[in-house]
CSV table of C-alpha atoms and ligand atoms in Angstrom, one decimal:
chain,number,residue,atom,x,y,z
A,126,UNK,CA,153.5,77.1,56.8
A,127,UNK,CA,151.5,76.4,53.7
A,128,UNK,CA,149.6,78.7,51.4
A,129,UNK,CA,146.6,77.2,49.5
A,130,UNK,CA,145.8,78.9,46.3
A,131,UNK,CA,144.0,78.4,42.9
A,132,UNK,CA,145.8,79.6,39.8
A,133,UNK,CA,142.8,81.7,38.6
A,134,UNK,CA,142.0,83.4,41.9
A,135,UNK,CA,142.9,87.1,42.0
A,136,UNK,CA,142.7,87.0,45.9
A,137,UNK,CA,145.1,84.1,46.2
A,138,UNK,CA,147.3,85.8,43.7
A,139,UNK,CA,147.8,88.8,46.0
A,140,UNK,CA,149.0,86.4,48.7
A,141,UNK,CA,151.3,84.5,46.3
A,142,UNK,CA,152.8,87.8,45.1
A,143,UNK,CA,153.3,88.8,48.7
A,144,UNK,CA,155.2,85.7,49.5
A,145,UNK,CA,157.6,86.5,46.6
A,146,UNK,CA,157.8,90.2,47.3
A,147,UNK,CA,158.6,89.5,51.0
A,148,UNK,CA,161.2,86.9,50.1
A,149,UNK,CA,159.3,84.2,52.0
A,150,UNK,CA,159.5,81.4,49.5
A,151,UNK,CA,161.7,79.3,51.8
A,152,UNK,CA,159.2,79.6,54.7
A,153,UNK,CA,155.9,79.3,52.9
A,154,UNK,CA,155.1,76.3,50.7
A,155,UNK,CA,152.5,77.0,48.0
A,156,UNK,CA,149.9,74.3,47.2
A,157,UNK,CA,147.1,74.4,44.6
A,158,UNK,CA,143.6,73.5,45.8
A,159,UNK,CA,140.5,72.8,43.9
A,160,UNK,CA,137.5,75.0,44.7
A,161,UNK,CA,133.8,74.2,45.3
A,162,UNK,CA,134.9,70.6,45.5
A,163,UNK,CA,133.9,68.3,48.4
A,164,UNK,CA,137.2,66.4,47.9
A,165,UNK,CA,139.4,69.5,48.0
A,166,UNK,CA,142.7,69.2,49.9
A,167,UNK,CA,141.8,72.5,51.5
A,168,UNK,CA,138.6,71.5,53.3
A,169,UNK,CA,140.2,69.5,56.1
A,170,UNK,CA,142.1,72.7,57.1
A,171,UNK,CA,139.4,75.3,56.3
A,172,UNK,CA,135.7,74.6,56.2
A,173,UNK,CA,135.2,77.9,54.4
A,174,UNK,CA,136.9,76.3,51.4
A,175,UNK,CA,138.2,79.6,49.9
A,176,UNK,CA,141.6,80.7,48.8
A,177,UNK,CA,143.9,82.2,49.9
A,178,UNK,CA,144.2,80.1,53.0
A,179,UNK,CA,147.4,80.1,55.0
A,180,UNK,CA,147.9,77.1,57.3
A,181,UNK,CA,150.3,77.8,60.1
A,182,UNK,CA,152.7,75.2,61.5
A,183,UNK,CA,150.4,74.5,64.4
A,184,UNK,CA,147.5,73.9,62.0
A,185,UNK,CA,145.8,77.2,62.5
A,186,UNK,CA,144.1,78.1,59.2
A,187,UNK,CA,144.0,81.8,58.3
A,188,UNK,CA,141.3,82.6,55.8
A,189,UNK,CA,140.7,85.8,53.8
A,190,UNK,CA,143.3,87.9,52.0
A,191,UNK,CA,143.9,90.6,54.5
A,192,UNK,CA,144.5,88.4,57.6
A,193,UNK,CA,146.8,86.3,55.4
A,194,UNK,CA,148.8,89.4,54.5
A,195,UNK,CA,148.9,90.4,58.1
A,196,UNK,CA,150.6,87.0,59.0
A,197,UNK,CA,153.0,87.2,56.1
A,198,UNK,CA,153.9,90.8,57.0
A,199,UNK,CA,154.6,89.8,60.6
A,200,UNK,CA,157.4,87.6,59.3
A,201,UNK,CA,159.5,90.5,58.0
A,202,UNK,CA,160.9,93.7,59.5
A,203,UNK,CA,158.4,96.5,59.9
A,204,UNK,CA,160.0,98.6,57.1
A,205,UNK,CA,159.3,95.9,54.5
A,206,UNK,CA,155.7,95.3,55.2
A,207,UNK,CA,153.0,95.4,52.5
A,208,UNK,CA,149.8,96.3,54.4
A,209,UNK,CA,149.5,100.1,55.0
A,210,UNK,CA,148.7,101.2,58.5
A,211,UNK,CA,146.2,103.8,59.6
A,212,UNK,CA,149.1,106.3,59.3
A,213,UNK,CA,148.9,105.9,55.5
A,214,UNK,CA,145.2,106.6,54.9
A,215,UNK,CA,145.5,107.1,51.1
A,216,UNK,CA,147.2,103.7,50.7
A,217,UNK,CA,144.7,102.1,52.9
A,218,UNK,CA,141.8,103.6,51.0
A,219,UNK,CA,143.4,102.5,47.7
A,220,UNK,CA,143.7,98.9,49.0
A,221,UNK,CA,140.1,98.8,50.1
A,222,UNK,CA,138.9,100.4,46.9
A,223,UNK,CA,140.7,97.7,44.8
A,224,UNK,CA,139.3,94.9,47.0
A,225,UNK,CA,135.8,96.3,46.6
A,226,UNK,CA,136.1,96.3,42.9
A,227,UNK,CA,137.5,92.8,43.0
A,228,UNK,CA,134.4,91.6,44.9
A,229,UNK,CA,132.2,93.2,42.3
A,230,UNK,CA,134.1,91.7,39.4
A,231,UNK,CA,133.9,88.3,41.1
A,232,UNK,CA,130.1,88.6,41.4
A,233,UNK,CA,129.9,89.7,37.7
A,234,UNK,CA,132.1,86.8,36.6
A,235,UNK,CA,130.1,84.3,38.6
A,236,UNK,CA,126.9,85.4,36.9
A,237,UNK,CA,128.5,84.9,33.5
A,238,UNK,CA,129.6,81.4,34.4
A,239,UNK,CA,125.9,80.4,35.0
A,240,UNK,CA,123.8,78.9,32.2
A,241,UNK,CA,122.3,81.8,30.4
A,242,UNK,CA,118.8,81.2,31.6
A,243,UNK,CA,120.0,81.4,35.2
A,244,UNK,CA,121.8,84.7,34.9
A,245,UNK,CA,120.5,87.9,36.5
A,246,UNK,CA,120.6,90.8,34.0
A,247,UNK,CA,120.1,93.2,37.0
A,248,UNK,CA,123.1,91.9,38.9
A,249,UNK,CA,125.3,92.0,35.8
A,250,UNK,CA,124.2,95.6,35.0
A,251,UNK,CA,124.9,96.7,38.6
A,252,UNK,CA,128.3,95.1,38.7
A,253,UNK,CA,129.3,96.4,35.2
A,254,UNK,CA,128.4,99.9,36.3
A,255,UNK,CA,130.3,99.5,39.6
A,256,UNK,CA,133.4,98.2,37.7
A,257,UNK,CA,133.4,101.2,35.3
A,258,UNK,CA,132.9,103.7,38.2
A,259,UNK,CA,135.7,102.2,40.3
A,260,UNK,CA,138.1,101.7,37.4
A,261,UNK,CA,137.6,105.4,36.5
A,262,UNK,CA,138.4,106.4,40.0
A,263,UNK,CA,141.5,104.1,40.0
A,264,UNK,CA,142.6,105.7,36.7
A,265,UNK,CA,142.5,109.1,38.4
A,266,UNK,CA,144.3,107.7,41.5
A,267,UNK,CA,147.2,106.3,39.4
A,268,UNK,CA,147.3,109.5,37.2
A,269,UNK,CA,147.7,111.6,40.3
A,270,UNK,CA,150.5,109.6,41.9
A,271,UNK,CA,148.6,106.8,43.7
A,272,UNK,CA,149.9,103.2,43.7
A,273,UNK,CA,153.5,104.5,43.4
A,274,UNK,CA,154.6,102.2,46.3
A,275,UNK,CA,154.7,98.5,45.9
A,276,UNK,CA,152.5,97.7,48.8
A,277,UNK,CA,149.3,95.6,49.3
A,278,UNK,CA,147.3,98.1,47.3
A,279,UNK,CA,149.6,97.8,44.3
A,280,UNK,CA,149.6,94.0,44.5
A,281,UNK,CA,145.8,93.9,44.7
A,282,UNK,CA,145.5,96.3,41.7
A,283,UNK,CA,147.8,94.2,39.6
A,284,UNK,CA,146.0,91.0,40.6
A,285,UNK,CA,142.6,92.7,39.8
A,286,UNK,CA,143.7,94.0,36.4
A,287,UNK,CA,145.4,90.6,35.6
A,288,UNK,CA,142.1,88.9,36.4
A,289,UNK,CA,140.2,91.2,34.0
A,290,UNK,CA,142.9,90.8,31.4
A,291,UNK,CA,142.9,87.0,31.4
A,292,UNK,CA,139.7,85.8,32.9
A,293,UNK,CA,137.1,88.5,32.7
A,294,UNK,CA,137.7,89.8,29.2
A,295,UNK,CA,134.1,91.1,28.9
A,296,UNK,CA,135.3,94.2,30.8
A,297,UNK,CA,137.3,96.5,28.5
A,298,UNK,CA,139.2,98.0,31.4
A,299,UNK,CA,142.0,99.5,29.3
A,300,UNK,CA,139.7,101.7,27.3
A,301,UNK,CA,140.4,105.3,28.1
A,302,UNK,CA,142.5,104.4,31.1
A,303,UNK,CA,146.0,104.9,30.0
A,304,UNK,CA,147.5,105.3,33.5
A,305,UNK,CA,146.1,102.0,34.7
A,306,UNK,CA,147.3,100.2,31.5
A,307,UNK,CA,150.8,101.7,31.8
A,308,UNK,CA,151.0,100.6,35.5
A,309,UNK,CA,149.8,97.1,34.6
A,310,UNK,CA,152.1,96.7,31.6
A,311,UNK,CA,155.2,97.9,33.6
A,312,UNK,CA,154.3,95.5,36.5
A,313,UNK,CA,154.7,92.5,34.2
A,314,UNK,CA,158.5,92.7,34.5
A,315,UNK,CA,158.3,92.1,38.3
A,316,UNK,CA,159.1,88.5,39.3
A,317,UNK,CA,156.1,88.3,41.7
A,318,UNK,CA,153.8,89.3,38.8
A,319,UNK,CA,155.5,87.2,36.0
A,320,UNK,CA,155.5,84.1,38.2
A,321,UNK,CA,151.8,84.2,39.1
A,322,UNK,CA,150.0,85.0,35.8
A,323,UNK,CA,146.6,83.4,35.9
A,324,UNK,CA,145.6,80.9,33.1
A,325,UNK,CA,143.3,82.5,30.5
A,326,UNK,CA,139.7,81.9,31.2
A,327,UNK,CA,136.9,81.5,28.6
A,328,UNK,CA,136.5,84.7,26.6
A,329,UNK,CA,133.2,86.4,27.7
B,463,LIG,N1,136.9,87.8,50.7
B,463,LIG,C1,137.8,86.7,50.3
B,463,LIG,C2,137.5,86.2,48.9
B,463,LIG,C3,138.2,85.0,48.5
B,463,LIG,C4,137.5,84.2,47.4
B,463,LIG,O1,136.3,84.5,47.1
B,463,LIG,N2,138.2,83.3,46.8
B,463,LIG,C5,137.6,82.5,45.8
B,463,LIG,C6,138.5,82.3,44.6
B,463,LIG,S1,138.7,83.8,43.7
B,463,LIG,C7,137.2,81.1,46.3
B,463,LIG,O2,138.0,80.6,47.0
B,463,LIG,N3,136.1,80.6,46.0
B,463,LIG,C8,135.7,79.3,46.4
B,463,LIG,C9,134.3,79.2,47.0
B,463,LIG,O3,133.6,80.2,47.0
B,463,LIG,O4,133.9,78.1,47.4
B,463,LIG,C10,139.2,87.1,50.5
B,463,LIG,O5,139.5,88.3,50.7
B,463,LIG,O6,140.1,86.3,50.5
């Protein structure tokens, strides 16, 4: 099977990290795709045109991060899986919380990529506030023992902070969040993290 990704995408990074964490490099080929491009190699497989997209051997294209993780998880024994089940509500809540913040950061970043006269100050203010609120909650989560397991929530948190660190530098996420910063810094030693660092984006 083949995983389409873009090097700057935090969503696709979760899937790429999962491939490495689950030891699936021999079974999942990873290919870069261009985004928002009518000539993208991804579009013949997935009309949605977003990454991550996992194309199965029979041509079925799985789009969206969580379904992609579900398929990857199914390739390994139950004890090694990354997605928390309903029997681990705290981990499931953590995963959802991180994805929610990622969605907000993506909206905020997209606004900043528009020409200045097309930006919505209202949207930017709303997303900046959301990011602060969720990052503060995540700081409390980590400080009280959350994200201790290397599961989908952990991968998503590292991908989110990595995106802020490299491509959404307008958000000073480290400020007064020592537990988040310590988790992120320690994570850099992990192969799945070190091998998927996104390219630096324009400083904003
Ligand atoms: N909800 C999706 C979000 C994926 C997403 O937005 N990916 C972005 C890259 S970060 C993308 O492919 N954008 C291309 C486009 O919108 O056309 C998921 O969970 O995978």
